[in-house]
PDB file of C-alpha atoms in Angstrom:
ATOM      1  CA  UNK A   1       1.685  14.638 -15.976  1.00 52.00           C
ATOM      2  CA  UNK A   2      -2.092  12.883 -15.570  1.00 62.00           C
ATOM      3  CA  UNK A   3      -5.266  14.515 -14.646  1.00 66.00           C
ATOM      4  CA  UNK A   4      -5.786  14.243 -10.804  1.00 80.00           C
ATOM      5  CA  UNK A   5      -8.765  13.264  -8.704  1.00 86.00           C
ATOM      6  CA  UNK A   6     -10.687  15.357  -6.212  1.00 88.00           C
ATOM      7  CA  UNK A   7     -13.291  13.648  -4.010  1.00 89.00           C
ATOM      8  CA  UNK A   8     -15.288  14.948  -0.964  1.00 88.00           C
ATOM      9  CA  UNK A   9     -16.272  11.874   1.558  1.00 87.00           C
ATOM     10  CA  UNK A  10     -18.667  12.686   4.331  1.00 85.00           C
ATOM     11  CA  UNK A  11     -17.761  10.312   7.420  1.00 82.00           C
ATOM     12  CA  UNK A  12     -19.476  10.793  10.472  1.00 77.00           C
ATOM     13  CA  UNK A  13     -20.005  14.521  11.166  1.00 78.00           C
ATOM     14  CA  UNK A  14     -16.714  15.615   9.205  1.00 84.00           C
ATOM     15  CA  UNK A  15     -16.231  16.056   5.408  1.00 87.00           C
ATOM     16  CA  UNK A  16     -12.917  14.851   3.996  1.00 88.00           C
ATOM     17  CA  UNK A  17     -11.653  16.409   0.884  1.00 92.00           C
ATOM     18  CA  UNK A  18      -9.167  13.777  -0.930  1.00 91.00           C
ATOM     19  CA  UNK A  19      -6.838  15.024  -3.544  1.00 91.00           C
ATOM     20  CA  UNK A  20      -4.531  12.602  -5.866  1.00 91.00           C
ATOM     21  CA  UNK A  21      -2.190  13.838  -8.433  1.00 91.00           C
ATOM     22  CA  UNK A  22       0.588  12.612 -10.494  1.00 89.00           C
ATOM     23  CA  UNK A  23       3.877  14.188  -9.860  1.00 86.00           C
ATOM     24  CA  UNK A  24       5.253  13.676 -13.473  1.00 84.00           C
ATOM     25  CA  UNK A  25       7.900  11.491 -14.949  1.00 84.00           C
ATOM     26  CA  UNK A  26      10.535  13.671 -13.621  1.00 83.00           C
ATOM     27  CA  UNK A  27       9.415  12.777 -10.095  1.00 85.00           C
ATOM     28  CA  UNK A  28       7.302   9.457 -10.607  1.00 87.00           C
ATOM     29  CA  UNK A  29       5.325   9.791  -7.548  1.00 88.00           C
ATOM     30  CA  UNK A  30       1.617   9.568  -7.038  1.00 90.00           C
ATOM     31  CA  UNK A  31       0.587  11.933  -4.003  1.00 90.00           C
ATOM     32  CA  UNK A  32      -2.728  11.860  -2.206  1.00 91.00           C
ATOM     33  CA  UNK A  33      -3.684  14.473   0.366  1.00 91.00           C
ATOM     34  CA  UNK A  34      -6.496  14.330   3.040  1.00 91.00           C
ATOM     35  CA  UNK A  35      -7.857  17.712   3.902  1.00 90.00           C
ATOM     36  CA  UNK A  36     -10.214  18.356   6.760  1.00 87.00           C
ATOM     37  CA  UNK A  37     -11.652  22.279   6.942  1.00 82.00           C
ATOM     38  CA  UNK A  38      -8.863  23.175   4.415  1.00 79.00           C
ATOM     39  CA  UNK A  39      -5.970  21.936   6.542  1.00 82.00           C
ATOM     40  CA  UNK A  40      -3.907  18.888   5.365  1.00 84.00           C
ATOM     41  CA  UNK A  41      -4.913  16.014   7.806  1.00 85.00           C
ATOM     42  CA  UNK A  42      -2.621  13.157   6.214  1.00 86.00           C
ATOM     43  CA  UNK A  43      -0.903  12.128   3.073  1.00 86.00           C
ATOM     44  CA  UNK A  44       0.137   9.119   1.043  1.00 86.00           C
ATOM     45  CA  UNK A  45       2.981   8.898  -1.617  1.00 87.00           C
ATOM     46  CA  UNK A  46       2.944   5.967  -4.004  1.00 87.00           C
ATOM     47  CA  UNK A  47       5.500   5.257  -6.657  1.00 85.00           C
ATOM     48  CA  UNK A  48       5.519   3.934 -10.235  1.00 85.00           C
ATOM     49  CA  UNK A  49       9.238   3.949 -10.701  1.00 84.00           C
ATOM     50  CA  UNK A  50       8.942   0.426 -11.954  1.00 84.00           C
ATOM     51  CA  UNK A  51       7.022   1.291 -14.860  1.00 85.00           C
ATOM     52  CA  UNK A  52       9.761   3.904 -15.678  1.00 82.00           C
ATOM     53  CA  UNK A  53      11.742   0.892 -17.759  1.00 79.00           C
ATOM     54  CA  UNK A  54       8.842   0.816 -20.402  1.00 80.00           C
ATOM     55  CA  UNK A  55       9.223   3.296 -23.114  1.00 78.00           C
ATOM     56  CA  UNK A  56       6.965   5.189 -23.616  1.00 83.00           C
ATOM     57  CA  UNK A  57       5.760   4.871 -20.133  1.00 82.00           C
ATOM     58  CA  UNK A  58       2.407   3.588 -20.064  1.00 81.00           C
ATOM     59  CA  UNK A  59       0.009   6.289 -19.137  1.00 82.00           C
ATOM     60  CA  UNK A  60      -2.955   3.675 -18.560  1.00 86.00           C
ATOM     61  CA  UNK A  61      -0.890   1.813 -16.123  1.00 87.00           C
ATOM     62  CA  UNK A  62      -0.248   5.011 -14.059  1.00 88.00           C
ATOM     63  CA  UNK A  63      -3.787   6.194 -14.214  1.00 88.00           C
ATOM     64  CA  UNK A  64      -4.662   2.832 -12.857  1.00 87.00           C
ATOM     65  CA  UNK A  65      -2.494   3.287  -9.957  1.00 89.00           C
ATOM     66  CA  UNK A  66      -3.771   6.761  -9.248  1.00 89.00           C
ATOM     67  CA  UNK A  67      -7.512   5.169  -9.167  1.00 88.00           C
ATOM     68  CA  UNK A  68      -6.241   2.526  -6.825  1.00 88.00           C
ATOM     69  CA  UNK A  69      -4.481   4.714  -4.777  1.00 89.00           C
ATOM     70  CA  UNK A  70      -7.647   7.407  -4.295  1.00 89.00           C
ATOM     71  CA  UNK A  71     -10.019   4.561  -3.891  1.00 88.00           C
ATOM     72  CA  UNK A  72      -8.010   2.976  -1.045  1.00 88.00           C
ATOM     73  CA  UNK A  73      -7.718   6.310   1.018  1.00 89.00           C
ATOM     74  CA  UNK A  74     -11.430   6.756   0.415  1.00 87.00           C
ATOM     75  CA  UNK A  75     -12.047   3.239   1.719  1.00 86.00           C
ATOM     76  CA  UNK A  76      -9.819   3.877   4.843  1.00 85.00           C
ATOM     77  CA  UNK A  77     -11.858   7.151   5.783  1.00 85.00           C
ATOM     78  CA  UNK A  78     -15.015   5.344   5.471  1.00 83.00           C
ATOM     79  CA  UNK A  79     -13.603   2.150   7.597  1.00 79.00           C
ATOM     80  CA  UNK A  80     -12.848   4.744  10.293  1.00 79.00           C
ATOM     81  CA  UNK A  81      -9.176   5.196  10.080  1.00 80.00           C
ATOM     82  CA  UNK A  82      -9.156   8.697  10.556  1.00 79.00           C
ATOM     83  CA  UNK A  83     -11.774   8.873  13.332  1.00 75.00           C
ATOM     84  CA  UNK A  84      -8.787   8.974  15.653  1.00 60.00           C
ATOM     85  CA  UNK A  85      -5.854  10.922  14.279  1.00 49.00           C
ATOM     86  CA  UNK A  86      -2.206  10.136  15.663  1.00 47.00           C
ATOM     87  CA  UNK A  87      -0.921  13.541  17.286  1.00 46.00           C
ATOM     88  CA  UNK A  88       2.736  12.913  15.725  1.00 46.00           C
ATOM     89  CA  UNK A  89       2.684  13.371  11.837  1.00 44.00           C
ATOM     90  CA  UNK A  90       5.866  10.775  11.853  1.00 47.00           C
ATOM     91  CA  UNK A  91       3.402   8.302  13.122  1.00 45.00           C
ATOM     92  CA  UNK A  92       0.833   9.168  11.011  1.00 43.00           C
ATOM     93  CA  UNK A  93       2.869   9.019   7.951  1.00 43.00           C
ATOM     94  CA  UNK A  94       4.468   5.510   9.162  1.00 46.00           C
ATOM     95  CA  UNK A  95       0.723   4.429   9.452  1.00 43.00           C
ATOM     96  CA  UNK A  96      -0.297   4.841   6.010  1.00 38.00           C
ATOM     97  CA  UNK A  97       2.965   3.371   4.683  1.00 41.00           C
ATOM     98  CA  UNK A  98       2.200   0.156   6.261  1.00 39.00           C
ATOM     99  CA  UNK A  99      -1.452  -0.018   5.509  1.00 41.00           C
ATOM    100  CA  UNK A 100      -2.331  -2.810   3.499  1.00 41.00           C
ATOM    101  CA  UNK A 101      -2.612  -1.314  -0.278  1.00 44.00           C
ATOM    102  CA  UNK A 102      -3.243  -0.466  -3.356  1.00 45.00           C
ATOM    103  CA  UNK A 103      -3.631  -3.128  -5.820  1.00 43.00           C
ATOM    104  CA  UNK A 104      -6.689  -4.552  -3.878  1.00 46.00           C
ATOM    105  CA  UNK A 105      -8.529  -1.403  -3.627  1.00 49.00           C
ATOM    106  CA  UNK A 106     -11.007  -1.899  -6.079  1.00 48.00           C
ATOM    107  CA  UNK A 107     -11.788  -5.426  -5.216  1.00 49.00           C
ATOM    108  CA  UNK A 108     -11.900  -4.417  -1.545  1.00 49.00           C
ATOM    109  CA  UNK A 109     -14.387  -1.642  -2.460  1.00 48.00           C
ATOM    110  CA  UNK A 110     -16.799  -4.534  -4.108  1.00 47.00           C
ATOM    111  CA  UNK A 111     -16.105  -6.715  -0.990  1.00 47.00           C
ATOM    112  CA  UNK A 112     -17.532  -3.687   1.323  1.00 48.00           C
ATOM    113  CA  UNK A 113     -20.543  -3.279  -1.088  1.00 44.00           C
ATOM    114  CA  UNK A 114     -21.180  -6.990  -1.990  1.00 46.00           C
ATOM    115  CA  UNK A 115     -19.432  -9.175   0.423  1.00 49.00           C
ATOM    116  CA  UNK A 116     -17.128 -10.519  -2.238  1.00 58.00           C
ATOM    117  CA  UNK A 117     -14.621 -12.614  -0.586  1.00 71.00           C
ATOM    118  CA  UNK A 118     -11.258 -11.338  -1.526  1.00 80.00           C
ATOM    119  CA  UNK A 119      -7.540 -12.145  -0.447  1.00 85.00           C
ATOM    120  CA  UNK A 120      -6.122 -10.127   2.528  1.00 82.00           C
ATOM    121  CA  UNK A 121      -2.476 -10.487   3.911  1.00 84.00           C
ATOM    122  CA  UNK A 122      -2.488 -10.876   7.770  1.00 85.00           C
ATOM    123  CA  UNK A 123       0.698  -9.875   9.835  1.00 82.00           C
ATOM    124  CA  UNK A 124       0.794 -11.786  13.333  1.00 79.00           C
ATOM    125  CA  UNK A 125       3.221  -8.818  14.486  1.00 81.00           C
ATOM    126  CA  UNK A 126       4.148  -5.677  12.886  1.00 79.00           C
ATOM    127  CA  UNK A 127       7.073  -5.636  10.360  1.00 83.00           C
ATOM    128  CA  UNK A 128       9.847  -3.914  11.546  1.00 87.00           C
ATOM    129  CA  UNK A 129      12.950  -4.376   9.061  1.00 90.00           C
ATOM    130  CA  UNK A 130      16.428  -2.885   9.659  1.00 92.00           C
ATOM    131  CA  UNK A 131      19.250  -1.881   7.506  1.00 93.00           C
ATOM    132  CA  UNK A 132      22.211  -4.305   7.074  1.00 94.00           C
ATOM    133  CA  UNK A 133      20.055  -7.229   9.330  1.00 94.00           C
ATOM    134  CA  UNK A 134      18.399 -10.393   8.302  1.00 96.00           C
ATOM    135  CA  UNK A 135      14.813 -10.189   8.530  1.00 95.00           C
ATOM    136  CA  UNK A 136      12.126 -12.923   8.826  1.00 96.00           C
ATOM    137  CA  UNK A 137       9.058 -12.182   6.720  1.00 95.00           C
ATOM    138  CA  UNK A 138       5.858 -14.100   7.983  1.00 94.00           C
ATOM    139  CA  UNK A 139       2.459 -13.445   6.589  1.00 94.00           C
ATOM    140  CA  UNK A 140      -0.761 -15.162   6.352  1.00 93.00           C
ATOM    141  CA  UNK A 141      -3.102 -15.353   3.430  1.00 94.00           C
ATOM    142  CA  UNK A 142      -6.849 -15.481   4.106  1.00 91.00           C
ATOM    143  CA  UNK A 143     -10.313 -14.492   2.662  1.00 88.00           C
ATOM    144  CA  UNK A 144     -11.781 -11.556   3.993  1.00 78.00           C
ATOM    145  CA  UNK A 145     -15.167 -12.512   4.726  1.00 73.00           C
ATOM    146  CA  UNK A 146     -14.996 -16.238   5.350  1.00 82.00           C
ATOM    147  CA  UNK A 147     -11.318 -15.963   7.187  1.00 84.00           C
ATOM    148  CA  UNK A 148     -10.502 -19.123   5.166  1.00 91.00           C
ATOM    149  CA  UNK A 149      -6.739 -19.706   4.455  1.00 94.00           C
ATOM    150  CA  UNK A 150      -5.713 -19.184   0.943  1.00 95.00           C
ATOM    151  CA  UNK A 151      -3.034 -21.862   0.044  1.00 96.00           C
ATOM    152  CA  UNK A 152      -0.659 -21.772  -3.030  1.00 96.00           C
ATOM    153  CA  UNK A 153      -1.070 -18.042  -3.461  1.00 95.00           C
ATOM    154  CA  UNK A 154       2.136 -16.565  -5.032  1.00 95.00           C
ATOM    155  CA  UNK A 155       4.254 -14.461  -2.458  1.00 96.00           C
ATOM    156  CA  UNK A 156       7.014 -11.864  -3.962  1.00 95.00           C
ATOM    157  CA  UNK A 157       9.216 -10.059  -1.450  1.00 95.00           C
ATOM    158  CA  UNK A 158      10.839  -7.025  -3.073  1.00 91.00           C
ATOM    159  CA  UNK A 159      13.149  -4.127  -1.971  1.00 91.00           C
ATOM    160  CA  UNK A 160      11.461  -0.810  -2.885  1.00 85.00           C
ATOM    161  CA  UNK A 161      13.881   2.424  -3.116  1.00 83.00           C
ATOM    162  CA  UNK A 162      12.670   5.886  -3.794  1.00 77.00           C
ATOM    163  CA  UNK A 163      15.863   6.480  -5.961  1.00 78.00           C
ATOM    164  CA  UNK A 164      16.083   3.206  -8.231  1.00 78.00           C
ATOM    165  CA  UNK A 165      13.948   0.378  -9.315  1.00 81.00           C
ATOM    166  CA  UNK A 166      12.775  -2.347  -7.118  1.00 80.00           C
ATOM    167  CA  UNK A 167      14.657  -5.381  -6.627  1.00 88.00           C
ATOM    168  CA  UNK A 168      13.375  -8.934  -5.946  1.00 93.00           C
ATOM    169  CA  UNK A 169      14.496 -10.338  -2.466  1.00 95.00           C
ATOM    170  CA  UNK A 170      12.415 -13.881  -2.443  1.00 96.00           C
ATOM    171  CA  UNK A 171       9.429 -15.562  -3.823  1.00 96.00           C
ATOM    172  CA  UNK A 172       7.290 -18.664  -2.970  1.00 97.00           C
ATOM    173  CA  UNK A 173       3.925 -19.848  -2.340  1.00 96.00           C
ATOM    174  CA  UNK A 174       1.611 -19.948   0.666  1.00 97.00           C
ATOM    175  CA  UNK A 175       1.196 -23.710   2.458  1.00 96.00           C
ATOM    176  CA  UNK A 176      -2.016 -25.341   3.178  1.00 96.00           C
ATOM    177  CA  UNK A 177      -2.532 -23.035   6.096  1.00 96.00           C
ATOM    178  CA  UNK A 178      -2.202 -19.701   3.951  1.00 96.00           C
ATOM    179  CA  UNK A 179       1.134 -19.150   5.666  1.00 96.00           C
ATOM    180  CA  UNK A 180       4.408 -18.070   4.137  1.00 97.00           C
ATOM    181  CA  UNK A 181       7.869 -17.540   5.691  1.00 97.00           C
ATOM    182  CA  UNK A 182      11.368 -16.568   4.529  1.00 97.00           C
ATOM    183  CA  UNK A 183      14.370 -15.025   5.975  1.00 97.00           C
ATOM    184  CA  UNK A 184      15.716 -12.233   3.741  1.00 96.00           C
ATOM    185  CA  UNK A 185      19.049  -9.971   3.968  1.00 95.00           C
ATOM    186  CA  UNK A 186      18.459  -6.358   3.877  1.00 94.00           C
ATOM    187  CA  UNK A 187      21.313  -3.913   2.732  1.00 91.00           C
ATOM    188  CA  UNK A 188      23.155  -1.381   4.802  1.00 91.00           C
ATOM    189  CA  UNK A 189      21.834   2.073   5.118  1.00 87.00           C
ATOM    190  CA  UNK A 190      21.780   3.974   1.418  1.00 83.00           C
ATOM    191  CA  UNK A 191      20.607   7.115  -0.057  1.00 82.00           C
ATOM    192  CA  UNK A 192      17.094   7.630  -0.379  1.00 77.00           C
ATOM    193  CA  UNK A 193      14.068   6.013   1.430  1.00 81.00           C
ATOM    194  CA  UNK A 194      13.775   2.158   1.276  1.00 85.00           C
ATOM    195  CA  UNK A 195      10.904  -0.451   2.108  1.00 86.00           C
ATOM    196  CA  UNK A 196      10.214  -4.007   2.137  1.00 89.00           C
ATOM    197  CA  UNK A 197       7.247  -5.005   0.160  1.00 87.00           C
ATOM    198  CA  UNK A 198       5.413  -8.380   0.582  1.00 90.00           C
ATOM    199  CA  UNK A 199       3.150  -8.885  -2.117  1.00 89.00           C
ATOM    200  CA  UNK A 200       0.585 -11.904  -2.731  1.00 91.00           C
ATOM    201  CA  UNK A 201      -1.519 -12.724  -5.420  1.00 90.00           C
ATOM    202  CA  UNK A 202      -4.060 -15.378  -6.196  1.00 91.00           C
ATOM    203  CA  UNK A 203      -7.590 -16.281  -8.026  1.00 89.00           C
ATOM    204  CA  UNK A 204      -9.174 -14.555  -5.124  1.00 87.00           C
ATOM    205  CA  UNK A 205      -7.357 -11.417  -5.703  1.00 84.00           C
ATOM    206  CA  UNK A 206      -4.223  -9.447  -4.701  1.00 83.00           C
ATOM    207  CA  UNK A 207      -2.778  -7.544  -1.590  1.00 82.00           C
ATOM    208  CA  UNK A 208       0.346  -6.260  -0.225  1.00 81.00           C
ATOM    209  CA  UNK A 209       2.015  -5.012   2.902  1.00 80.00           C
ATOM    210  CA  UNK A 210       4.911  -2.566   3.281  1.00 80.00           C
ATOM    211  CA  UNK A 211       7.235  -1.362   5.808  1.00 82.00           C
ATOM    212  CA  UNK A 212       9.866   1.242   5.960  1.00 83.00           C
ATOM    213  CA  UNK A 213      13.353   0.118   6.551  1.00 88.00           C
ATOM    214  CA  UNK A 214      15.093   1.775   9.340  1.00 85.00           C
ATOM    215  CA  UNK A 215      18.226   2.315  11.121  1.00 81.00           C
TER     216      UNK A 215
END
């Protein structure tokens, strides 16, 4: 198990305590808890199951994911995500899971500090994938500051599972307008939690979006 992070973040008139820890190789998850006044306000759970295929598992890669996840949550706090907190805990968890992630956290932090124009993924409507049904993936890649489309960015659509390695569903590149669309077939309901992950990479950075697959 790798040493975690603890950070106090002052935003508005509140102090948020952000705690990130590795749950260990027997449970390859990274958990970030957000506290206010000693009570848990929200949580985020990432995974590094895809790294388990490597022997030994690279600790440096796990540490990098912890660092990215921790900084991404701090970024969300500073951006006002928790200025209004969902009353329903399940809605809060769903919101966290669908956030633009984690691989772009450091670049986004730099963007906030120095107006670095980095890639971001945009959804025209929320992703609501369902078990056993075809799903049309539609995303747009653009730059954060200038809003210019990013053409030719590599896009990968994967099926994420809490019980097994991620599987690839589709891949391609964004068009001249930064758009990408593909239909994927989703599996029937199965044990564990499944999510659809859309990742995008270009010379301007990386970004991804995720959505839980529901019945």
